Coordinates of C-alpha atoms (C1' of nucleotides) in Angstrom, one line a residue:
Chain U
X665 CA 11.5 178.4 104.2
X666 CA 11.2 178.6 107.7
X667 CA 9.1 178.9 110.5
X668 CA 9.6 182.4 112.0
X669 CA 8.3 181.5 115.5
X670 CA 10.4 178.4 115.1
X671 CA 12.5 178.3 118.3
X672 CA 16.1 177.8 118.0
X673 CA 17.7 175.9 120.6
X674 CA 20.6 177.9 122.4
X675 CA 21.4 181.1 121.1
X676 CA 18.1 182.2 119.3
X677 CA 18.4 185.9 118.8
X678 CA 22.2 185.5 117.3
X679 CA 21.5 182.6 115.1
X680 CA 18.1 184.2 113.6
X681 CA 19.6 187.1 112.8
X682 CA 22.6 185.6 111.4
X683 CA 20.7 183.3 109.2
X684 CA 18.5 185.8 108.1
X685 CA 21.5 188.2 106.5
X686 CA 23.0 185.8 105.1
X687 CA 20.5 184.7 103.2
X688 CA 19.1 188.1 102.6
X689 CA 22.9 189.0 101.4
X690 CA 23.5 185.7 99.3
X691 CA 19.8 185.7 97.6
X692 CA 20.7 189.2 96.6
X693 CA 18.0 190.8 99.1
X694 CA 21.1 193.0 100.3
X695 CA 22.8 194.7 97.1
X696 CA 26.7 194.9 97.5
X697 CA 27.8 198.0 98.8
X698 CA 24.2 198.6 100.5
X699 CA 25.2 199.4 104.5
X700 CA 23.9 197.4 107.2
X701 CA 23.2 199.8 109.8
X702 CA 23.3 197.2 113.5
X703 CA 20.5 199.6 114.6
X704 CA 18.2 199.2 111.5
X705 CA 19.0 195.6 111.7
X706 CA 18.1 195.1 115.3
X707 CA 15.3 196.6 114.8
X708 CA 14.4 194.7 112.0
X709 CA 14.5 191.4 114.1
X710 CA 13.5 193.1 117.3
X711 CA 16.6 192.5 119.0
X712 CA 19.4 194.3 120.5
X713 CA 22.6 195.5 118.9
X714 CA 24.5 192.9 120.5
X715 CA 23.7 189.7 118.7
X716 CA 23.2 191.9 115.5
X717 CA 27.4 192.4 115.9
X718 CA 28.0 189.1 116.6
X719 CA 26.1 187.9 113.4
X720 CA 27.9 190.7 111.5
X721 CA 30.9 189.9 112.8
X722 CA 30.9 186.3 111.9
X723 CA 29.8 187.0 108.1
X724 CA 32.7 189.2 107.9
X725 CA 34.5 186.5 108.3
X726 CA 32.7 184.4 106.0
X727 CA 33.7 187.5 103.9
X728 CA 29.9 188.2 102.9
X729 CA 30.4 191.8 104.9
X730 CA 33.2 194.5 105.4
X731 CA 32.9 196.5 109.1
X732 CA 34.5 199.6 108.4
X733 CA 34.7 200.9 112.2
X734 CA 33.1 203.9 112.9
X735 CA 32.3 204.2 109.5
X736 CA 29.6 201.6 108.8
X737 CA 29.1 197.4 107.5
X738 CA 28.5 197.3 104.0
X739 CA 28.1 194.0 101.8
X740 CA 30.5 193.0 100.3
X741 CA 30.9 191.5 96.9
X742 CA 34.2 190.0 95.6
X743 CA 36.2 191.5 92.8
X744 CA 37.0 190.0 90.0
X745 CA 40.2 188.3 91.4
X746 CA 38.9 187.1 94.2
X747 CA 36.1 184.9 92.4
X748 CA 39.0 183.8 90.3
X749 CA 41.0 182.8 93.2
X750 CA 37.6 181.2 94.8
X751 CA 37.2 179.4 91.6
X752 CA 40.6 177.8 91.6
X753 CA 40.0 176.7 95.2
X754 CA 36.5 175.5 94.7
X755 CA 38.1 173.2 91.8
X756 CA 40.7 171.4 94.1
X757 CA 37.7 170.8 96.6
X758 CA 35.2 169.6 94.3
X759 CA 37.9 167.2 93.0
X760 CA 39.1 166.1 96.2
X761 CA 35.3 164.9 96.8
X762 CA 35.2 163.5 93.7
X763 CA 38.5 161.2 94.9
X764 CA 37.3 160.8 98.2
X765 CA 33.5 159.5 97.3
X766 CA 35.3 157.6 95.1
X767 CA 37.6 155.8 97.7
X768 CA 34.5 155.0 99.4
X769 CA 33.3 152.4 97.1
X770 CA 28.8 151.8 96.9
X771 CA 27.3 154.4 99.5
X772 CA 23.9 154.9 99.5
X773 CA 24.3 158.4 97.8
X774 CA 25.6 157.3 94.7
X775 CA 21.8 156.1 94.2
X776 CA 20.9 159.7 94.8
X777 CA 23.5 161.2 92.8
X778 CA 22.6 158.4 90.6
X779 CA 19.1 159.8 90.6
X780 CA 19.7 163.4 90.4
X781 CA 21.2 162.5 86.9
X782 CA 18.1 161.0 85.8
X783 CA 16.0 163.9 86.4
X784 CA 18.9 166.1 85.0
X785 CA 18.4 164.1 82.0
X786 CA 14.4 164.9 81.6
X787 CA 15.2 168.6 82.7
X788 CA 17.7 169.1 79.8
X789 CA 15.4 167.1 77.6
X790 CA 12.3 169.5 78.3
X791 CA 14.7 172.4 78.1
X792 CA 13.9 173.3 82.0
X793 CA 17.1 175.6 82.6
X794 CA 15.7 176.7 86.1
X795 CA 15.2 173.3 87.3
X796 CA 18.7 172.2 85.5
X797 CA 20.1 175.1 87.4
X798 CA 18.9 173.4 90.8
X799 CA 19.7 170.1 90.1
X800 CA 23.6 171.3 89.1
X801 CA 23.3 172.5 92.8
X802 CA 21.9 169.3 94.2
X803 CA 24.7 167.1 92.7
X804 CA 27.7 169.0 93.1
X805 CA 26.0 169.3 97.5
X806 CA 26.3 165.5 97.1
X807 CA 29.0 165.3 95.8
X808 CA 31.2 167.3 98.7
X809 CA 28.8 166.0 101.4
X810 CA 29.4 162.3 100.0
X811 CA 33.1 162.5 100.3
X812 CA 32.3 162.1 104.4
X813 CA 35.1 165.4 105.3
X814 CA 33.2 167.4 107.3
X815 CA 36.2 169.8 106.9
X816 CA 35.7 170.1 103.4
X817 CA 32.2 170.2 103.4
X818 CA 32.9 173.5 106.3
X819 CA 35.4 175.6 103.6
X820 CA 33.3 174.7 100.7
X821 CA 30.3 176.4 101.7
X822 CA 32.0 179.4 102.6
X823 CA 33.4 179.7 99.2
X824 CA 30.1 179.0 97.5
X825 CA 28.0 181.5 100.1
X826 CA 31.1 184.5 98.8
X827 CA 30.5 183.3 95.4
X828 CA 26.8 183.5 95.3
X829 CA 27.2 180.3 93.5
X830 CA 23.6 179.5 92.3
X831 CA 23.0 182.9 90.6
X832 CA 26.1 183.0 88.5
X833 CA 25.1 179.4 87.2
X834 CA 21.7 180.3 86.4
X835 CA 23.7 182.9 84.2
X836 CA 26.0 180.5 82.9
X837 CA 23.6 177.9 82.2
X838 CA 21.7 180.0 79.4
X839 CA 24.7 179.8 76.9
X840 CA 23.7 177.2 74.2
X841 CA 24.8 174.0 74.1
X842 CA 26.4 174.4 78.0
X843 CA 23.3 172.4 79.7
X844 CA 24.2 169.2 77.2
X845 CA 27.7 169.2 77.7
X846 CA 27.4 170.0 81.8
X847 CA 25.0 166.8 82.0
X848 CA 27.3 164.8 80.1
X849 CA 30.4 166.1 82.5
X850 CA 28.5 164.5 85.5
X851 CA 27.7 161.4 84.2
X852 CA 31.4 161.1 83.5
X853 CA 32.2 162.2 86.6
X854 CA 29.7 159.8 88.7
X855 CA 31.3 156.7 85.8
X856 CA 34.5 157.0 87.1
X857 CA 33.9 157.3 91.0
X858 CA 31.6 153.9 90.3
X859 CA 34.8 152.1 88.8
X860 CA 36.5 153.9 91.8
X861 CA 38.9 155.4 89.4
X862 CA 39.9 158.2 92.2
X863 CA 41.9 159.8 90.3
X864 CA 40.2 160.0 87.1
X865 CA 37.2 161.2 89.1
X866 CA 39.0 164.2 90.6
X867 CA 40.7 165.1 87.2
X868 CA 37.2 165.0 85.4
X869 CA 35.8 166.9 88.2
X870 CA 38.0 169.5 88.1
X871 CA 38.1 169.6 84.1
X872 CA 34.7 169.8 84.9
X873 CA 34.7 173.1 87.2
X874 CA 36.9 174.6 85.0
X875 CA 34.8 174.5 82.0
X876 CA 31.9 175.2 84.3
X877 CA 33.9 178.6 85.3
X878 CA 34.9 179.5 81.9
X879 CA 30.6 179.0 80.8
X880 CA 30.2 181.3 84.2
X881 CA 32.6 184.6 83.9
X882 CA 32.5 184.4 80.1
X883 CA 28.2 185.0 81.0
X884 CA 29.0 187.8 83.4
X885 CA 31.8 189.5 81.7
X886 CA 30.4 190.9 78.4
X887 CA 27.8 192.5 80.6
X888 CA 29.8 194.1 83.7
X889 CA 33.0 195.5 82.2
X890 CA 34.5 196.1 85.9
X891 CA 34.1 194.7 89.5
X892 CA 30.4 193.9 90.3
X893 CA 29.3 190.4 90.3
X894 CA 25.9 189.7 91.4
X895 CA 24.1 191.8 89.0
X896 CA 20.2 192.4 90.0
X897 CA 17.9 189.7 87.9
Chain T
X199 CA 56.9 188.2 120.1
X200 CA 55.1 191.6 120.0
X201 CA 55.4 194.7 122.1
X202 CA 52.3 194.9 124.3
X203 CA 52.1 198.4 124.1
X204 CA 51.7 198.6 120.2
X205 CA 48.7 200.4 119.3
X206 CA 46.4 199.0 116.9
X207 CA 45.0 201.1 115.0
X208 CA 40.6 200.7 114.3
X209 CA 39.0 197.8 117.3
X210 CA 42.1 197.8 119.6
X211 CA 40.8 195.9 122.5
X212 CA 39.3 193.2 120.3
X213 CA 42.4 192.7 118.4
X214 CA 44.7 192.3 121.1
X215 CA 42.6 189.9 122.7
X216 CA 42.1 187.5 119.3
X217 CA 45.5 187.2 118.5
X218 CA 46.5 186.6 122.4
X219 CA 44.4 184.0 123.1
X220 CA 44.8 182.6 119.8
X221 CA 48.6 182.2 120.2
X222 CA 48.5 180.9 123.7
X223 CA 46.1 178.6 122.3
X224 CA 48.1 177.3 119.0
X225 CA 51.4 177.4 121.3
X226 CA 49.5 175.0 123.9
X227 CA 49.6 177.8 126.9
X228 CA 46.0 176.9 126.8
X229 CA 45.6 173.2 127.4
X230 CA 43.1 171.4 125.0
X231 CA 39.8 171.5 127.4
X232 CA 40.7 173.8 129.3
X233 CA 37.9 176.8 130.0
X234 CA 38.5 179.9 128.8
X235 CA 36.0 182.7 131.1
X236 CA 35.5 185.4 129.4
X237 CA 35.3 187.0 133.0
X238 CA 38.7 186.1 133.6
X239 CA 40.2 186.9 130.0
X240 CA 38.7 190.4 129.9
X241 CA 40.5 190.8 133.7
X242 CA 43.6 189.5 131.8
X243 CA 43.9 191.9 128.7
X244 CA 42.0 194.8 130.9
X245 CA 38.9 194.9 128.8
X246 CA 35.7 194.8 129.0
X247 CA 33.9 190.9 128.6
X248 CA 32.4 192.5 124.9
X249 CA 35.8 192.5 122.7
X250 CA 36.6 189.4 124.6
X251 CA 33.1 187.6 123.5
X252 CA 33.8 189.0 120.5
X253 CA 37.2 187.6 120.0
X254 CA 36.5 184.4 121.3
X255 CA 33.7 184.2 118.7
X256 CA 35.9 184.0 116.0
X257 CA 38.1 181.8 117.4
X258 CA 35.0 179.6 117.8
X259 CA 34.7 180.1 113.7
X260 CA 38.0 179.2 113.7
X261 CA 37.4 176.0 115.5
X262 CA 39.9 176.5 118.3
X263 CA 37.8 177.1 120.8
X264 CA 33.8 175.7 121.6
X265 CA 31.7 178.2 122.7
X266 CA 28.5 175.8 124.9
X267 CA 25.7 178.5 125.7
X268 CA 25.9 178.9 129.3
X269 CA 28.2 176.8 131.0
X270 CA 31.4 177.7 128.9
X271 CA 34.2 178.2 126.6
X272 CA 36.6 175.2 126.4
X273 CA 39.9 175.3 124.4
X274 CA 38.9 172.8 121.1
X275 CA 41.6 170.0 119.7
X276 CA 40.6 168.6 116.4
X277 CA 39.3 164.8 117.1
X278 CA 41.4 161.6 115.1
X279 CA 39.0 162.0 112.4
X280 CA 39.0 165.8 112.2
X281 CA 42.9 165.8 112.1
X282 CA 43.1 163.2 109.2
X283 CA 40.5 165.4 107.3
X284 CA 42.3 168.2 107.9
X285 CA 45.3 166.8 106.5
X286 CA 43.6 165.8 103.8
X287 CA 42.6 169.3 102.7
X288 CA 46.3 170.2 103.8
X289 CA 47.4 167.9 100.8
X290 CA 45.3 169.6 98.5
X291 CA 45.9 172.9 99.1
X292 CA 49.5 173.0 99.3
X293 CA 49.2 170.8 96.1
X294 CA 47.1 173.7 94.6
X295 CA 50.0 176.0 95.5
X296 CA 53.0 174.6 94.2
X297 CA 50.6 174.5 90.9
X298 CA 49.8 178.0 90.9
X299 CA 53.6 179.2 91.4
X300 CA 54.9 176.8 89.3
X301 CA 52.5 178.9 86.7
X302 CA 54.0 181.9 88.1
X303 CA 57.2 181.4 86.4
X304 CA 60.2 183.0 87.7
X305 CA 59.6 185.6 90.8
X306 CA 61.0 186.4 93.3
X307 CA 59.9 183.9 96.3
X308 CA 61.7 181.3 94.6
X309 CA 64.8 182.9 95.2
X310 CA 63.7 182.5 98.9
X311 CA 63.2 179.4 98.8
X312 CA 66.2 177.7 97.1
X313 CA 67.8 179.8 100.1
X314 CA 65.6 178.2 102.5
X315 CA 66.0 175.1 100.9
X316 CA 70.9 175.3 101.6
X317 CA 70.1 176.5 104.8
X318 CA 67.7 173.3 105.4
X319 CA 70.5 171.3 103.7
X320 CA 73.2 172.7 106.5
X321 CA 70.6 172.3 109.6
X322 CA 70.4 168.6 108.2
X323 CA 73.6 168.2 107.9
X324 CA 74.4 169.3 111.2
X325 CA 71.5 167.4 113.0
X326 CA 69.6 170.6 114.2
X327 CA 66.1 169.4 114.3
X328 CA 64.5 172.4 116.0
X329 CA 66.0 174.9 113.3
X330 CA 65.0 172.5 110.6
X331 CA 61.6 172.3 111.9
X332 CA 61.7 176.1 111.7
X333 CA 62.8 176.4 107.9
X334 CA 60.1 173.4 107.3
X335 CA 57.6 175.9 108.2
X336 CA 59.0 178.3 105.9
X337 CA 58.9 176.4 103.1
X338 CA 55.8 175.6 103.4
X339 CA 54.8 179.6 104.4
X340 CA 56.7 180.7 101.1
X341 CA 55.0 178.2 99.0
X342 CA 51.6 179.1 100.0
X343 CA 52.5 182.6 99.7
X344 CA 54.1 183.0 96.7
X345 CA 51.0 180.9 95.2
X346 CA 49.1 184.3 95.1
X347 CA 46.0 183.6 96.1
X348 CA 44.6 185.0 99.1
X349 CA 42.2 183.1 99.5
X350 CA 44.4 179.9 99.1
X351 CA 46.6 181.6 101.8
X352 CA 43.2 182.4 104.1
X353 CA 41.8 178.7 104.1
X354 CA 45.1 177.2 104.7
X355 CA 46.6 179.8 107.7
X356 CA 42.8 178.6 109.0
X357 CA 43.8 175.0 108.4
X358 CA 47.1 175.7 110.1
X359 CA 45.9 177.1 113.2
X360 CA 43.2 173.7 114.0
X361 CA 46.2 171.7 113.7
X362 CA 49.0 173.3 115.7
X363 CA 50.9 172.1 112.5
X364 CA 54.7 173.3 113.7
X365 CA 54.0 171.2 117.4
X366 CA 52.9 168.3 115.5
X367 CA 55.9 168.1 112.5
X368 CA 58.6 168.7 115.2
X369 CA 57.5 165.7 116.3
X370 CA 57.7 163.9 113.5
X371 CA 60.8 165.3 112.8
X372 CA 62.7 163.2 115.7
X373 CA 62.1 160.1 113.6
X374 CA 65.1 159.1 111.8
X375 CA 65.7 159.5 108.6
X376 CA 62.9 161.5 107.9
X377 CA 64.7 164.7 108.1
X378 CA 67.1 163.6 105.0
X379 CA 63.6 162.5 103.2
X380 CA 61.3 165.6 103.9
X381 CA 64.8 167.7 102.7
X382 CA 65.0 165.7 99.5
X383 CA 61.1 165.7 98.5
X384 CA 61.5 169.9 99.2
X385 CA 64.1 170.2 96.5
X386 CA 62.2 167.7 94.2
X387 CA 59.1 170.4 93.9
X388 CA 61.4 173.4 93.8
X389 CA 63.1 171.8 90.9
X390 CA 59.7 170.9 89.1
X391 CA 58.1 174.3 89.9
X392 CA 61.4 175.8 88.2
X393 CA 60.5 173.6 85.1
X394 CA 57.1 175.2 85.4
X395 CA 55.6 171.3 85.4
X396 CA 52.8 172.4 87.4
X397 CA 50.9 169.0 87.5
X398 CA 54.7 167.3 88.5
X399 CA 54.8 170.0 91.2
X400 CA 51.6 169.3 92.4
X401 CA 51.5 165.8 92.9
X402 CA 55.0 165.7 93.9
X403 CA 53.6 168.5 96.8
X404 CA 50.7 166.2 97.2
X405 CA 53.3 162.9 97.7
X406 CA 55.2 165.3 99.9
X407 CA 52.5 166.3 102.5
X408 CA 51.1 162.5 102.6
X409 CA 54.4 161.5 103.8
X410 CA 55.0 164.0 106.4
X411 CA 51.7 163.1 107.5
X412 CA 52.3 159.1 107.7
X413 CA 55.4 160.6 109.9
X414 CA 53.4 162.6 112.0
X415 CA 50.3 160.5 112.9
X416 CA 53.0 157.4 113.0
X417 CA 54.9 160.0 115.7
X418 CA 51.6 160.8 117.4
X419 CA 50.2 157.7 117.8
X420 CA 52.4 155.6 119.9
X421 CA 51.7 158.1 122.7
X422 CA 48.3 159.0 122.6
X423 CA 46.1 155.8 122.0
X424 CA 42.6 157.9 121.5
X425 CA 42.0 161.3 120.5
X426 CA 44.5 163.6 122.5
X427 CA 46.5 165.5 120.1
X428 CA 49.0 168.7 121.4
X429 CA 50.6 167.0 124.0
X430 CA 52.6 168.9 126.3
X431 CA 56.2 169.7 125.3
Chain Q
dC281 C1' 29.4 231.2 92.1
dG282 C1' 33.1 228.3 94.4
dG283 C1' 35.5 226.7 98.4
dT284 C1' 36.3 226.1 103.1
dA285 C1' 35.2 225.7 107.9
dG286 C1' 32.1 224.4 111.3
dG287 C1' 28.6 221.7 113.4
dT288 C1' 25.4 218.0 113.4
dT289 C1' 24.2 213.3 112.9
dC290 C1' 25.2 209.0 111.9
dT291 C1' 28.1 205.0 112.5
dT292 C1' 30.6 201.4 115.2
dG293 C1' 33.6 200.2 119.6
dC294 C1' 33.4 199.3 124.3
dA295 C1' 31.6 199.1 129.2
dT296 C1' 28.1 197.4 132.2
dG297 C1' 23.8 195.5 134.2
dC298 C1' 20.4 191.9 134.3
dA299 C1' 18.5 187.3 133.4
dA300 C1' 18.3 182.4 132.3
dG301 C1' 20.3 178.2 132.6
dA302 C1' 23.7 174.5 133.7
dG303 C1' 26.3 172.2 137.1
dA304 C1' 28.3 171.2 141.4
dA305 C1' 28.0 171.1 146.2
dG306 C1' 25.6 170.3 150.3
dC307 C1' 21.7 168.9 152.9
dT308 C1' 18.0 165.8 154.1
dA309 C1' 15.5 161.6 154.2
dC310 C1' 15.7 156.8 154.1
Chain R
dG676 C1' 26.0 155.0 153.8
dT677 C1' 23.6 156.4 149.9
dA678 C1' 20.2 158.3 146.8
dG679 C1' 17.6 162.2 145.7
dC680 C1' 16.5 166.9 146.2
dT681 C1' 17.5 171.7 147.0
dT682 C1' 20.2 175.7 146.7
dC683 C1' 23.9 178.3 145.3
dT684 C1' 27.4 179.8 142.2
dC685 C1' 29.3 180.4 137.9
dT686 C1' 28.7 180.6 133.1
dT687 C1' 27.1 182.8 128.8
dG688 C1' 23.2 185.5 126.2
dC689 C1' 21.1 189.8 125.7
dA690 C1' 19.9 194.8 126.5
dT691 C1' 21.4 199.3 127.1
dG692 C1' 24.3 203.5 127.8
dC693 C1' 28.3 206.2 126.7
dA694 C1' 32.2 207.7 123.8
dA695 C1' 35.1 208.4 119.7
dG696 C1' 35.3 209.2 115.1
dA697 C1' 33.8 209.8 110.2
dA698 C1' 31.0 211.7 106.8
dC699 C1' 27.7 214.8 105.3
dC700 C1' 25.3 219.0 105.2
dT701 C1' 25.1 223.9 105.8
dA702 C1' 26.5 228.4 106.4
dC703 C1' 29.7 231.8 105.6
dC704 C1' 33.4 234.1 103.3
dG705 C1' 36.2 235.2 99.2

DNA sequence: CGGTAGGTTCTTGCATGCAAGAGAAGCTAC
DNA sequence: GTAGCTTCTCTTGCATGCAAGAACCTACCG
């Protein structure tokens, strides 16, 4: 997507590398468990050690790698309790942007949310679940970056990142019937923050997430009895 | 609060520095623009500048501190806007907790908190705001806790720390009457999570924080007329 | 053939040296 | 006296070297 010999401001090395894993880890270019050796990875980016740790360092945070010292970094994928526990979290946000974008009254992107319906609507219609799939991405991004919290916005793409958010949808999305009744959740959704019916927004947002969750582990748990998400496509 | 000469166990160096300079940060040792060298730090804990840079990286993730390549690290305070944002996702989450124990049924933490709850009760009655500030903060620790939900518990302890929450409610605690108030709203959402009415709990939890936040900013504001929060005690 | 002990190699944690850049202080010219 | 330029210092960013420890592989012994 980008430029490689696109200069980054400040801290170029760092920043490179740190994009670069992540994406590597959340496109599933990384398996979880595979180790991330700081050497190979330096190497890999033709830079030192150093801002290869301080990229690590920063996804373990994000909680996209474990450093085991002295033994290795590995990725890390979250169990099966964890994405619950993400889940519940990433319904209260979701909700609390539908309330919030609400409360805001007509912003310019309620024409794009607005918009991203529309094409939903064709998508669904053709029977396009790939391009469903990205357009489910695209209004749920403007939804939390409409609310106007940058806080929000900051813990909600850390929870999506450990998720790996996009893939499991595209899973979820290829249960019958689920592609109809997500459109029709949106519309609902994007109804009531137009009447600026906060609350109703944020309740039919998180209905929303929750059947969205229920469509999602009920795709990934007849095929992985245990712990691993993330499963190869 | 801690014995210097504890031995950490795996990265040592690193996590003595983080949690120093975190807590001399959050307990306003470190003034809000003040610069942090990593020069002098590293003289300070006897280290070498790498576990400093590394500690003061996360604390940069963290928001408490803003790393600006080459001329310095500056200790961070949230801006107006940030603040009420963050209190905004405060509401929620907390609101998400007293949910997700209320579903819990009966355990164990909510035999804490009735306690914490009569000894609140005496420090009211007595007029001792600085222990009633303390069991505040407890209440709110045991809710989050006894949520079960790591990652609930993660985003909000992150949350916590960007606000310098305890400096800010003792504040509001000096207003009158709000001690008798913020006592009475605790035991309302005890008494609904023992019901197990986890939507009453909720939104009494989500009344709750709004409150103590109209108190807080209302304490704040007088003093500060722009964006300086953490004043000096 | 199985188990254990030793060594070897890999990993990250930390220390240190160098370089680039920002900012302030001082000097010069007007 | 003041504006502009130069220089100097202090900062972080990055590269590299060394050390401690963990895991694996191998050889040896029962």
């Amino acid at each position: 997507m980008q430029e490689p010999t696109e200069v980054v401001g400040r801290n170029g090395a760092q920043a490179r590398v740190l994009a670069g894993v992540r994406s590597a880890i959340i496109e599933g270019r990384h398996a979880p468990g595979e180790p991330l050796s700081e050497l190979a990875l330096a190497a890999e980016y033709d830079v030192s050690r150093t801002p290869v740790r301080e990229a690590l360092k920063q996804l373990q945070i994000e909680g996209l790698v474990e450093v085991r010292a002295r033994v290795g970094t590995f990725v890390r994928s979250p169990s099966r309790r964890e994405v619950v526990e993400l889940f519940e979290l990433k319904e209260m946000l979701e909700g609390m942007a539908a309330r919030l974008l609400a409360a805001r009254g007509p912003v310019p992107v309620l024409d794009e949310i607005e918009d991203n319906l529309e094409r939903s609507g064709r998508a669904v219609a053709q029977g396009d679940t790939e391009d469903y799939a990205r357009l489910v991405h695209g209004f749920h991004e403007l939804l939390v970056v409409g609310a106007d919290n940058s806080q929000l916005e900051s813990h909600y793409r850390t929870l999506m990142n450990q998720l790996a958010y996009h893939r499991l949808v595209s899973a979820s999305l290829t249960r019958p019937g689920r592609l109809g009744a997500s459109l029709a959740e949106h519309r609902n959704v994007l109804e009531l923050i137009q009447e600026k019916d906060g609350f109703g927004a944020e309740f039919a947002m998180r209905d929303h997430v929750r059947s969205s969750e229920r469509a999602t582990l009920a795709a990934d748990d007849p095929l992985a009895g245990g712990t691993p998400l993330r499963k190869e496509v």
